[in-house]
Coordinates of C-alpha atoms in Angstrom, one line a residue:
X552 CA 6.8 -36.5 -46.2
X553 CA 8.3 -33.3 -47.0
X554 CA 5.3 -31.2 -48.3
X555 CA 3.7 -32.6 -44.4
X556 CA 7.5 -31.3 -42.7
X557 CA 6.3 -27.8 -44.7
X558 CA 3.1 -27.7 -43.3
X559 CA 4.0 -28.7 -40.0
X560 CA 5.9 -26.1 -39.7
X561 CA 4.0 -23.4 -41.4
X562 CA 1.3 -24.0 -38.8
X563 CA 3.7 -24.3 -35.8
X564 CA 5.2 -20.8 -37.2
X565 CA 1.7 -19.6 -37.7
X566 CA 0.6 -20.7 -33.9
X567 CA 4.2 -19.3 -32.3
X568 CA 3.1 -16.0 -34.0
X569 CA -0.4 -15.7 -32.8
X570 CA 0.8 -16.5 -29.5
X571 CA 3.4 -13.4 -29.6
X572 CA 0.8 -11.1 -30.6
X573 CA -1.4 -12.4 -27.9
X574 CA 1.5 -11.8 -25.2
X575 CA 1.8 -8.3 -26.7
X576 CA -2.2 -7.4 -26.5
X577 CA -2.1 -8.8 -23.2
X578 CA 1.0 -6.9 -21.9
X579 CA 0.2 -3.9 -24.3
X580 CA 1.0 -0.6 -22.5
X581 CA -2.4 1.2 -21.4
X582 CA -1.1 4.9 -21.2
X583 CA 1.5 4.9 -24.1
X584 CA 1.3 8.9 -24.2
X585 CA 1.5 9.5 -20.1
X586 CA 4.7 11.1 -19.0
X587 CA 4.9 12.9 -16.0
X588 CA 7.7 15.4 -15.3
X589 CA 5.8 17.8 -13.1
X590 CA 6.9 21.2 -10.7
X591 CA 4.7 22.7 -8.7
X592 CA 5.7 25.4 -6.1
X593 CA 3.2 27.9 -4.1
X594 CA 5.2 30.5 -1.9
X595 CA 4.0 31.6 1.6
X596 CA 0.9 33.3 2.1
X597 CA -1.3 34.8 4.8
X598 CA -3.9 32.6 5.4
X599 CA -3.4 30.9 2.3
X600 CA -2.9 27.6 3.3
X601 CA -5.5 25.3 3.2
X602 CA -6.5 21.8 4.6
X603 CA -9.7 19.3 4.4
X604 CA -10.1 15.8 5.1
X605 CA -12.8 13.0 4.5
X606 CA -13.5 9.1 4.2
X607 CA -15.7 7.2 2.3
X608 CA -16.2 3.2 2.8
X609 CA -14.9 0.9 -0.1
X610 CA -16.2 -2.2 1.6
X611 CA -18.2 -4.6 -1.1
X612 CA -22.1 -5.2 -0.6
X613 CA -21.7 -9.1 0.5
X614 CA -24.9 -10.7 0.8
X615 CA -24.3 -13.2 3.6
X616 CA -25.2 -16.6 1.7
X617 CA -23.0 -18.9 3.0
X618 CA -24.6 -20.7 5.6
X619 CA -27.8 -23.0 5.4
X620 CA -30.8 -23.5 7.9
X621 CA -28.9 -25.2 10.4
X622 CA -26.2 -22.6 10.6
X623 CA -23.3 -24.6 8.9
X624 CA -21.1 -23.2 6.0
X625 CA -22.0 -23.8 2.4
X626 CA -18.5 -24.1 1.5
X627 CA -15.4 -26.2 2.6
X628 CA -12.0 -25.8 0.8
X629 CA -11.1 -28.9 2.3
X630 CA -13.7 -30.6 -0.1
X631 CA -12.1 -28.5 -3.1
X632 CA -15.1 -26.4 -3.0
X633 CA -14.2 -22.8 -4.9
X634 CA -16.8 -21.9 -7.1
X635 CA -18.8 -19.5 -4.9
X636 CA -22.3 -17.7 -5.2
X637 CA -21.1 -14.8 -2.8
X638 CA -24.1 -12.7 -3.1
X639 CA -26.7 -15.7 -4.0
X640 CA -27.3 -15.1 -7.6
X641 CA -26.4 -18.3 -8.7
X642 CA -23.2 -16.5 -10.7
X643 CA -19.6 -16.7 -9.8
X644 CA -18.6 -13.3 -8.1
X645 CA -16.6 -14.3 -5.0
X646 CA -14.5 -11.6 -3.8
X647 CA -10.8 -12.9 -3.3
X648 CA -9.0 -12.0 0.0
X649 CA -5.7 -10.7 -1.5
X650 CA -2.3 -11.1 0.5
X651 CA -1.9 -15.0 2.0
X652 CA -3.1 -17.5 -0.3
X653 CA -5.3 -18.7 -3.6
X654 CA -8.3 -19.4 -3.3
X655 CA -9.6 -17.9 -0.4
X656 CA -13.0 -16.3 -0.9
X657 CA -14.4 -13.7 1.4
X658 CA -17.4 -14.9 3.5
X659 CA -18.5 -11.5 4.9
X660 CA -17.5 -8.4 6.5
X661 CA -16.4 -7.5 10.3
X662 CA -15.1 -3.7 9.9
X663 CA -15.9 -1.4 7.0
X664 CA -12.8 -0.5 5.0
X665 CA -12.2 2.8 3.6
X666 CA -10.5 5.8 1.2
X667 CA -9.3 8.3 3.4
X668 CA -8.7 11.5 2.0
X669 CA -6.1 14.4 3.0
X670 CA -6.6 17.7 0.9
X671 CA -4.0 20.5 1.1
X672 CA -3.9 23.8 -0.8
X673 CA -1.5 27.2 -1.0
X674 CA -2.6 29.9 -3.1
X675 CA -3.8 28.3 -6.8
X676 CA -1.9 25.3 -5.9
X677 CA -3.9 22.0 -4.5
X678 CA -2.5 18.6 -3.9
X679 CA -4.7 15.5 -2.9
X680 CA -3.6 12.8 -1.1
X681 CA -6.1 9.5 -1.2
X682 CA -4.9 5.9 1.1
X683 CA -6.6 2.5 -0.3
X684 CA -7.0 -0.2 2.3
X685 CA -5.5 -2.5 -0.3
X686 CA -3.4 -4.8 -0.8
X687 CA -2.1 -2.3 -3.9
X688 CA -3.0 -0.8 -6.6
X689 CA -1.2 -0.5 -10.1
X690 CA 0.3 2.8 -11.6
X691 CA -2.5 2.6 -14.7
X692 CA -5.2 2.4 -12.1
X693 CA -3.6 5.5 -10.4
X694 CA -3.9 7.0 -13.9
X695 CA -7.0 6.3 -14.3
X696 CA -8.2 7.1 -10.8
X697 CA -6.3 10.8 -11.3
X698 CA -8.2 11.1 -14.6
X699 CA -11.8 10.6 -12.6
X700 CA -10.9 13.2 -9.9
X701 CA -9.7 15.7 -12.8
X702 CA -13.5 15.5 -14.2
X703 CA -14.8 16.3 -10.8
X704 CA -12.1 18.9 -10.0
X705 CA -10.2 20.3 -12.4
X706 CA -8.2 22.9 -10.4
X707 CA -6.7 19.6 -8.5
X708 CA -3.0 20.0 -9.6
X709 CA -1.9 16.8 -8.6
X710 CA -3.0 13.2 -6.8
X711 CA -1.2 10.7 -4.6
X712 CA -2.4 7.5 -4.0
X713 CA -1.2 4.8 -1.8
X714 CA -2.3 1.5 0.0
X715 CA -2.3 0.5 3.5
X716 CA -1.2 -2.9 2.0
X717 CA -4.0 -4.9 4.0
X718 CA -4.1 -8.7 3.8
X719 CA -7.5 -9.0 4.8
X720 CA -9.6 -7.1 2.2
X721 CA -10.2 -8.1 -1.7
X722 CA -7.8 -8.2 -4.0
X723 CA -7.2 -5.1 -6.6
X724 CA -4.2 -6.7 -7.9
X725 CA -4.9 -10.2 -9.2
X726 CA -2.6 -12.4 -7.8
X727 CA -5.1 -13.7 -5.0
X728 CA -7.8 -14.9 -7.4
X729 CA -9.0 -19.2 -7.2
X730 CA -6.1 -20.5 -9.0
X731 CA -2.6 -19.1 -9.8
X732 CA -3.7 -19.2 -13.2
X733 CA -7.1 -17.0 -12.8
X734 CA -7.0 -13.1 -11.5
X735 CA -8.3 -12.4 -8.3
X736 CA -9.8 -8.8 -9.2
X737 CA -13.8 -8.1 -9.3
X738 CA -13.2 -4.9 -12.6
X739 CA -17.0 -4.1 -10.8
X740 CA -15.5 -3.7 -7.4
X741 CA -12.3 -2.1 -8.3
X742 CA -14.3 0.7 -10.2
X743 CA -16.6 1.3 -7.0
X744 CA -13.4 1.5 -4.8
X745 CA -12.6 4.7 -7.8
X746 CA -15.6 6.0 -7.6
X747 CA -15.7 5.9 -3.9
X748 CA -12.0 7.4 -3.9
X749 CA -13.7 10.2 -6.1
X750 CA -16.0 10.7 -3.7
X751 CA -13.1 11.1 -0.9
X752 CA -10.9 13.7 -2.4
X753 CA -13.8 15.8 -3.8
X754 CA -15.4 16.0 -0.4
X755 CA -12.0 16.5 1.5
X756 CA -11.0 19.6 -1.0
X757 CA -14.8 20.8 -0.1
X758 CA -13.9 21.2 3.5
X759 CA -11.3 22.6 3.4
X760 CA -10.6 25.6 5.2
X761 CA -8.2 27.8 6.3
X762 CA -5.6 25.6 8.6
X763 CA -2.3 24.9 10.1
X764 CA 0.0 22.3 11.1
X765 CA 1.3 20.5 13.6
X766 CA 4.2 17.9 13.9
X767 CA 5.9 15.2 16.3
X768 CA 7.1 11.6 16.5
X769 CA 7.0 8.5 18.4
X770 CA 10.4 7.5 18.3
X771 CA 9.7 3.9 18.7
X772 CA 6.2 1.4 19.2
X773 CA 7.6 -1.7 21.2
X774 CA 8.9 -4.7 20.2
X775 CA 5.5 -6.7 21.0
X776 CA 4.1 -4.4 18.0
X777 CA 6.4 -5.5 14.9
X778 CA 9.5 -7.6 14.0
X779 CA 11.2 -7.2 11.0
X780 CA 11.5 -11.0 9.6
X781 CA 14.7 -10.7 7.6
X782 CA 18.0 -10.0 8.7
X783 CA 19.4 -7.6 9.3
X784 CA 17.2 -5.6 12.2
X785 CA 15.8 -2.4 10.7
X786 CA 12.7 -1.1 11.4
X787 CA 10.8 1.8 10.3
X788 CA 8.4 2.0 13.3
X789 CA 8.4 5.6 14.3
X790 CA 5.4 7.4 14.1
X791 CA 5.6 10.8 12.0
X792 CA 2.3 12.8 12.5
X793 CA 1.1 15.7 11.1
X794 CA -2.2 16.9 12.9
X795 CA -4.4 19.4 10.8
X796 CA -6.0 21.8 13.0
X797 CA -9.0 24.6 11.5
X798 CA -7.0 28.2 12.0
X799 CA -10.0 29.9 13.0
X800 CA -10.8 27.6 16.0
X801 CA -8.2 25.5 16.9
X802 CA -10.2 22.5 16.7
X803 CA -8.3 19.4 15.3
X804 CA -9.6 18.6 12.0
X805 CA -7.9 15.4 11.6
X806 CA -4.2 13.9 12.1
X807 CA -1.6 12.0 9.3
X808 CA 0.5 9.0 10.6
X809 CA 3.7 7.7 9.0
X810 CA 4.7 3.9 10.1
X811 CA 5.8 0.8 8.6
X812 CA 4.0 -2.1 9.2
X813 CA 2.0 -4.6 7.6
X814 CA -1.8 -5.0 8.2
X815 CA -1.9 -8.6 8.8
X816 CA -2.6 -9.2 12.0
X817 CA -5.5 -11.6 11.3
X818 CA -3.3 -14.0 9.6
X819 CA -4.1 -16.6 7.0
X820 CA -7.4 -18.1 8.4
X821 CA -9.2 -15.0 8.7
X822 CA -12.6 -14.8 6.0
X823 CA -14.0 -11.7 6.6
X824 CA -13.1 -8.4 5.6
X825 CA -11.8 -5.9 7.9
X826 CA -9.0 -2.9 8.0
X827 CA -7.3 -5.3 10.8
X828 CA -5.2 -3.6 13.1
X829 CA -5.8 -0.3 11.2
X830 CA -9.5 -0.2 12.3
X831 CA -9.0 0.1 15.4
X832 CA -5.9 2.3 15.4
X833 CA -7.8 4.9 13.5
X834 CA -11.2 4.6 15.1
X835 CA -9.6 4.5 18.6
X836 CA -8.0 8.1 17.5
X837 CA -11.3 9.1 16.2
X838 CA -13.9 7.8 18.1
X839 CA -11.7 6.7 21.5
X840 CA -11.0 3.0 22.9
X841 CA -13.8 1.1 23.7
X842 CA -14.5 -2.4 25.4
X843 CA -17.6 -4.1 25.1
X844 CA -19.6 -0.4 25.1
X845 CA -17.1 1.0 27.8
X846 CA -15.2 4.0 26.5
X847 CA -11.6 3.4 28.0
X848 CA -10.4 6.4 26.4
X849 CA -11.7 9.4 24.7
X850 CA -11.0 9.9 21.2
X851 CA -10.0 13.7 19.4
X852 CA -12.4 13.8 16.6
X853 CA -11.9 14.6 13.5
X854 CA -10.7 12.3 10.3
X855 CA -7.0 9.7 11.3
X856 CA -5.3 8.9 7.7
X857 CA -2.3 6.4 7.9
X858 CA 0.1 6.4 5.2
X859 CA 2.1 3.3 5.5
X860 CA 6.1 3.3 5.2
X861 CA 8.9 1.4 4.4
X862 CA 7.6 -2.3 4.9
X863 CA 9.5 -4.7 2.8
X864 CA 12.3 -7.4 4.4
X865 CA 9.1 -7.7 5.9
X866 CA 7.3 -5.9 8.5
X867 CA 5.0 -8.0 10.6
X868 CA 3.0 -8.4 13.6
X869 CA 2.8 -11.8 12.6
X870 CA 4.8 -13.8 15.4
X871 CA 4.4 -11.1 17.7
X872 CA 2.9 -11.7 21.2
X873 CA 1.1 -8.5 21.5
X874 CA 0.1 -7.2 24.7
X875 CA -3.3 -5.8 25.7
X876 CA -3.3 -3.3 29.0
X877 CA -7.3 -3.2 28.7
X878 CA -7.6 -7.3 29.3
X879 CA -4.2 -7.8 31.0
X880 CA -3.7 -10.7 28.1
X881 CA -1.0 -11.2 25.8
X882 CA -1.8 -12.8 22.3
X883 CA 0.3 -14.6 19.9
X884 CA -2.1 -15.9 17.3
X885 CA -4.0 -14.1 14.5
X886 CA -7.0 -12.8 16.5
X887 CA -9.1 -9.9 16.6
X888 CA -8.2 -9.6 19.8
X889 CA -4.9 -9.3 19.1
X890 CA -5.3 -6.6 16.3
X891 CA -7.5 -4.7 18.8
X892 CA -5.2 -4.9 21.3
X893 CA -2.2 -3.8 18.5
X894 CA -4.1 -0.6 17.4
X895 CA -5.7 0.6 20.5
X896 CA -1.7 0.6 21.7
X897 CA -1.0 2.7 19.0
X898 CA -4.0 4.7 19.2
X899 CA -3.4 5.3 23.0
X900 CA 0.2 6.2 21.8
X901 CA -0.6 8.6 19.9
X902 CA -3.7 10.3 21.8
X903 CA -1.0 10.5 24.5
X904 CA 1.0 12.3 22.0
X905 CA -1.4 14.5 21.2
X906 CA -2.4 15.7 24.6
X907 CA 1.1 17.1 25.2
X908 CA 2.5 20.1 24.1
X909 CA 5.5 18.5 22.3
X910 CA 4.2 19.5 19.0
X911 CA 5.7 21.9 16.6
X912 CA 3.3 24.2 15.2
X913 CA 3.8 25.6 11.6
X914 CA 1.3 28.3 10.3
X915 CA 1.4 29.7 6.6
X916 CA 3.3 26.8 5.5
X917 CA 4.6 27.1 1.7
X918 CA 4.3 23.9 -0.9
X919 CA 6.7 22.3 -3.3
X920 CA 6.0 19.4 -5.4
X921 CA 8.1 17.3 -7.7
X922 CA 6.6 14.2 -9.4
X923 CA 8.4 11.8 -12.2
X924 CA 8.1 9.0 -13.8
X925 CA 10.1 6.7 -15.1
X926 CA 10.9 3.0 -16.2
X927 CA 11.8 -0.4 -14.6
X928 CA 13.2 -3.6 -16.1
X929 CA 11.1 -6.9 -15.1
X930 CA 13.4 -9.4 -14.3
X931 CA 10.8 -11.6 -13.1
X932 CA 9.6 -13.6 -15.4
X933 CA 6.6 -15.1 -13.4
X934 CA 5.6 -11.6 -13.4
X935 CA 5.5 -11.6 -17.2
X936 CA 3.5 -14.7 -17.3
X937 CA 0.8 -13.3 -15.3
X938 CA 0.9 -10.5 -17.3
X939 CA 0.2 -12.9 -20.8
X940 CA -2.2 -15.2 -18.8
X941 CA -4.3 -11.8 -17.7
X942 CA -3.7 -12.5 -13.8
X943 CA -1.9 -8.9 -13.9
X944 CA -3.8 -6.7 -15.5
X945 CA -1.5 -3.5 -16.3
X946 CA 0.7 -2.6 -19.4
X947 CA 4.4 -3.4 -20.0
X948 CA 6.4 -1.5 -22.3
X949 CA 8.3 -4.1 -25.2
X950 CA 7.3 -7.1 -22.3
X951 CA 10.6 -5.7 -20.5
X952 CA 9.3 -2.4 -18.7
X953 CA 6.9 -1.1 -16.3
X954 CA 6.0 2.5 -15.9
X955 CA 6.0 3.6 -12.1
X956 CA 6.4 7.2 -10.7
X957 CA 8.3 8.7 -7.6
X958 CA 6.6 12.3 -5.6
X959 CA 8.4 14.8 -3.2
X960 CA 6.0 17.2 -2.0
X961 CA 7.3 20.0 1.4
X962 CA 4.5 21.4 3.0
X963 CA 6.6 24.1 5.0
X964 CA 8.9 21.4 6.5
X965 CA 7.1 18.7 6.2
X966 CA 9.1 16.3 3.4
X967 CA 6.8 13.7 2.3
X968 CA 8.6 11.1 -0.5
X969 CA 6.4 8.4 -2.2
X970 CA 8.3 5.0 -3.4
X971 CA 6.2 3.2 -5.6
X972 CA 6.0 -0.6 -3.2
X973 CA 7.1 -2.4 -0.3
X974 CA 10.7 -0.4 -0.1
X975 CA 13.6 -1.9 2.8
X976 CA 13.8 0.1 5.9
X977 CA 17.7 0.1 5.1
X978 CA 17.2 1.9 2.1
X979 CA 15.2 4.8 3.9
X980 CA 16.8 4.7 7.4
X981 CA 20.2 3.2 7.0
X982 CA 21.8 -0.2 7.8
X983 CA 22.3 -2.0 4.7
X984 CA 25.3 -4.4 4.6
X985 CA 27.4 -6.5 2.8
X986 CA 26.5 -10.1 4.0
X987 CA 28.4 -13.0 3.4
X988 CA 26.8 -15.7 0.5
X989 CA 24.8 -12.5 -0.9
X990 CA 24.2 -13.6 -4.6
X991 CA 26.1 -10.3 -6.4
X992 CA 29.3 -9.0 -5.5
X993 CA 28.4 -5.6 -5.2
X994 CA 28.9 -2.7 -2.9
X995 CA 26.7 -1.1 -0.9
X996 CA 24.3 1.1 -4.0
X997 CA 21.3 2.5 -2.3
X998 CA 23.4 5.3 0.0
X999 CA 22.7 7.6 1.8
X1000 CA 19.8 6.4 3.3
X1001 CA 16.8 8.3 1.7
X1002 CA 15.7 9.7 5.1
X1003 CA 19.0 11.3 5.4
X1004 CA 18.7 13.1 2.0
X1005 CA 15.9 14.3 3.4
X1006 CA 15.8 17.7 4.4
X1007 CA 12.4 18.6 6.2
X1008 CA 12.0 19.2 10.0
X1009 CA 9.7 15.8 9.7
X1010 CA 10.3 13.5 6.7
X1011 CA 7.1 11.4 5.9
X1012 CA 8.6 8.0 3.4
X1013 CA 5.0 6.4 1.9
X1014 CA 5.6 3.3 0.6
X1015 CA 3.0 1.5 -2.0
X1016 CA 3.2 5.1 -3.5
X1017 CA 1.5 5.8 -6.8
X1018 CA 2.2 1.8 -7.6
X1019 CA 3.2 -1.6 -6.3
X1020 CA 6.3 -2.7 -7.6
X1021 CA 6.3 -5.7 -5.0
X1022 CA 9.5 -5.9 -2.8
X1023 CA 12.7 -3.4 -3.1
X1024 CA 15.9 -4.9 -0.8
X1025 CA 19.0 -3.8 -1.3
X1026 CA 21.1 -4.7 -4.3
X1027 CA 23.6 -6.4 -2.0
X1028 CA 20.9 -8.2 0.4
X1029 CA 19.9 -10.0 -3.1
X1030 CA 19.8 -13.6 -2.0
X1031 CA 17.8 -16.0 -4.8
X1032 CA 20.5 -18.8 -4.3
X1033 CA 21.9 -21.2 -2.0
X1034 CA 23.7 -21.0 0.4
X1035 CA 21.6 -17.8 1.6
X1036 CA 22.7 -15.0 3.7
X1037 CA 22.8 -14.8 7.7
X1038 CA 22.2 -18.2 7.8
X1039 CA 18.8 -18.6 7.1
X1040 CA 16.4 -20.5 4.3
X1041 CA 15.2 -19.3 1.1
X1042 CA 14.0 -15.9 1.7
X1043 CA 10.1 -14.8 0.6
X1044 CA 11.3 -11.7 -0.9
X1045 CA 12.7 -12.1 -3.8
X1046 CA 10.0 -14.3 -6.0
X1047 CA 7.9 -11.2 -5.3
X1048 CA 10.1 -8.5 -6.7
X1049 CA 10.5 -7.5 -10.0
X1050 CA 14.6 -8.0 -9.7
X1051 CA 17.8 -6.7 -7.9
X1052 CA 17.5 -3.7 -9.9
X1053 CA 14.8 -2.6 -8.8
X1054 CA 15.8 -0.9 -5.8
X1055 CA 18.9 1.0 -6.9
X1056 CA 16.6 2.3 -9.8
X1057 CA 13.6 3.9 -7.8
X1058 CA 16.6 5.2 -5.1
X1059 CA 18.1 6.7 -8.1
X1060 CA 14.7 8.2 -9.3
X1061 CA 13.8 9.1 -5.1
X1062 CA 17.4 10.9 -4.8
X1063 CA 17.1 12.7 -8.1
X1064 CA 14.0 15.0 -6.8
X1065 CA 15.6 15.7 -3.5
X1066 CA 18.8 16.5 -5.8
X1067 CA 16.6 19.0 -7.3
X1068 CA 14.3 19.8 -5.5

């Protein structure tokens, strides 16, 4: 009995350690050597500013194969169908809508999704700034990504990349795959959406040409356009703009737009790809607002690129009962109507905005850039699990850390701060408070609000920044436990955020490159 006790527990002791070293392979850091502790600063120069923009489409090639003769739909989740021949090759290669739900495979495409692609450059300094419609993508993509675009342009000096955070496109990040237990990523897909990004930034720093800028707001969209979900009320719904216009002719090469929202418009049900709202926000800035082939409303030309803000606590259009001028309809429900009638709002928002003459104009703009990286615990521990089980694909450092990174960069005074995931408006504009039941008894951390550190003319805050960290609320707004704060049930952020520290690390990080900057 005792030699069997011995090897009992040799092989349990054997087994324990083959499972450690498979966490660590899994979780093993992919960029051990990258640290990032850059300054970059071009002074003022006669014509020496330069600007180019550009988009290239990231949508998949979906071969529509879902339907038979008669026109009805091969598969039915209701039936437990999820093993899916998405381009009818008799293989499993569904793409997985990221952002509501497992198991929810993509059965086609209504808008093309893109990389848009804003290019700037002062003197031997040039700074590319690339937006994913994505759900998110991870920091050692972004490394890898910046790695691509250095073969292809090696006098690039530095890349930012973000995510609109769309729920209605296929998922980079994993979590979104058939089962909880199975990634949701395509690795082919996510290398075209590089490739493709490639392709954005190199042909946005090859236009660009001599330019200037111009800057203005929107103070505020309407209350029909976004909640916030979570108490208390804080929104980050002004638009920031920056228009790019050619020096030489005036003409408007393309504009930049700062705003907080998520793209989700569609809601849950919706199965086919699409920018959602975004589409036709953008396209009705490019191209104009149009109703079944009747142009409502000229567009300006020229490229639209919208860099998402602070959207965590959350910010939604979900619940909203969106107005539409055009149709003289309100909607409620998940709709391409209603995300039409959302972004042609916006659109006609801002097209009135630029038609005025309530811009500031800025012309030999100088460039500053400080980027840093830096390290955050993972308090999460479903997080770490889908780290082991290969759902999350990106490195931890000793299973406790994850490398992220934090950009300032001024163009002239434009400030434009990068916070790597879905940051709390609070912690950018204000308004975080001390509510009663709040799980740690802790002051308020994340203050001054980041905005108000800020010190450009216009201060651009892109969230989903160089990473996605998941959620960042306030250390004091923490509320895992019952009884919860402001009354309400067990809030959504929380089991999607890395911890409560998470927040009063990346402010530290955002406030220690305006500190010396």
């Amino acid at each position: 009995m005792k030699k069997f006790f011995a090897w009992f527990a040799s092989i349990l002791a054997v087994l324990i350690f083959a499972i450690v070293i498979f966490a660590l392979v899994r979780t093993r850091d992919h960029h051990p050597d990258y640290d990032l502790d850059l300054t970059l600063e071009s002074p003022s120069q006669e014509n020496g500013f330069k600007a180019g923009l550009a988009k290239v489409t990231i949508t998949p090639d979906i071969i529509d194969s879902w339907y038979d003769a008669d026109g009805d739909s091969r598969f039915n989740p209701d039936k437990g169908d999820s093993v899916i021949d998405n381009n009818g090759n008799g293989k499993f290669d569904a793409y997985w809508m990221a952002g509501f739900s497992n198991n929810h495979p993509i059965q086609g495409v209504h808008d093309d999704i893109w990389a848009r692609s804003v290019y700037w450059e002062n003197g031997d300094m040039g700074v590319a700034y690339v937006v994913l419609d994505a759900i998110g993508f991870f920091h050692d993509d972004v490394i890898e990504l910046r790695e691509m675009i250095k073969t292809e342009n090696p006098d690039i000096d530095h890349v930012i990349v973000s995510s609109t955070h769309n729920h209605e496109v296929p998922d980079l990040m994993g979590l979104w795959g058939p089962t909880i237990f199975k990634t949701g990523v395509n690795d082919e897909y996510k290398q075209f959406v590089k490739e493709q990004a490639v392709k954005a930034v190199t042909l946005a720093k090859q236009q660009a040409v001599p330019a200037y800028l111009k800057l203005a707001k929107i103070d505020s969209t309407g209350d029909d356009l976004i909640r916030d979900s979570r108490p208390p009320i804080v929104k980050d719904d002004t638009i920031r703009m920056m228009q790019l216009c050619d020096l030489e002719t005036d003409k408007v090469m393309g504009v930049m737009l700062n705003y907080g929202n998520h793209p989700e418009t569609l809601g849950s049900r919706n199965n086919l790809i699409t920018a959602d709202f975004c589409h036709y926000w953008l396209e009705g800035i490019e191209n104009g607002i149009v109703y079944n082939g009747e142009t409502k409303r000229d567009g300006v030309g020229g490229i639209a690129v919208f860099a998402n803000g602070a959207v965590g606590g959350l910010m939604t259009t979900l619940g909203c009962n969106v107005y539409d001028p055009w149709t003289d309809k309100h909607y409620k429900e998940g709709s391409f109507e209603k995300a039409r009638a959302q972004g042609y709002r916006l659109a006609d928002a801002v097209l009135d905005k630029m038609a005025s003459d309530d811009w500031q104009v800025v012309k030999e703009p100088a460039m500053k850039l400080r980027a840093k990286t830096f390290l955050v615990q993972v308090d999460n521990d479903i997080f770490k699990l889908a780290g082991v089980l290969g759902v999350l694909n990106r490195g931890f450092i000793k299973f406790k850390y994850l490398r992220s990174e934090v950009n300032l960069l001024s163009i002239g005074p434009v400030w434009i701060a990068t916070v790597p995931g879905e940051i709390n408006p609070e912690i950018v504009n204000g308004g975080i408070e001390l509510p009663e039941n709040r799980d740690l008894e802790t002051g308020i951390v994340e203050t001054p609000p980041i905005r108000e550190l800020m010190q450009g003319d216009m201060n651009f805050v892109i969230g989903l920044g160089n990473d996605e960290l998941g959620y960042m609320m306030p250390k004091s707004h923490w509320d895992a436990k019952e009884p919860y704060t402001y009354g309400e049930k067990k809030h959504y952020g929380e089991i999607n955020s890395l911890g409560p520290n998470t927040a009063p690390t990346v402010y530290k990080e955002v406030k220690g490159l305006i500190d010396t900057f």
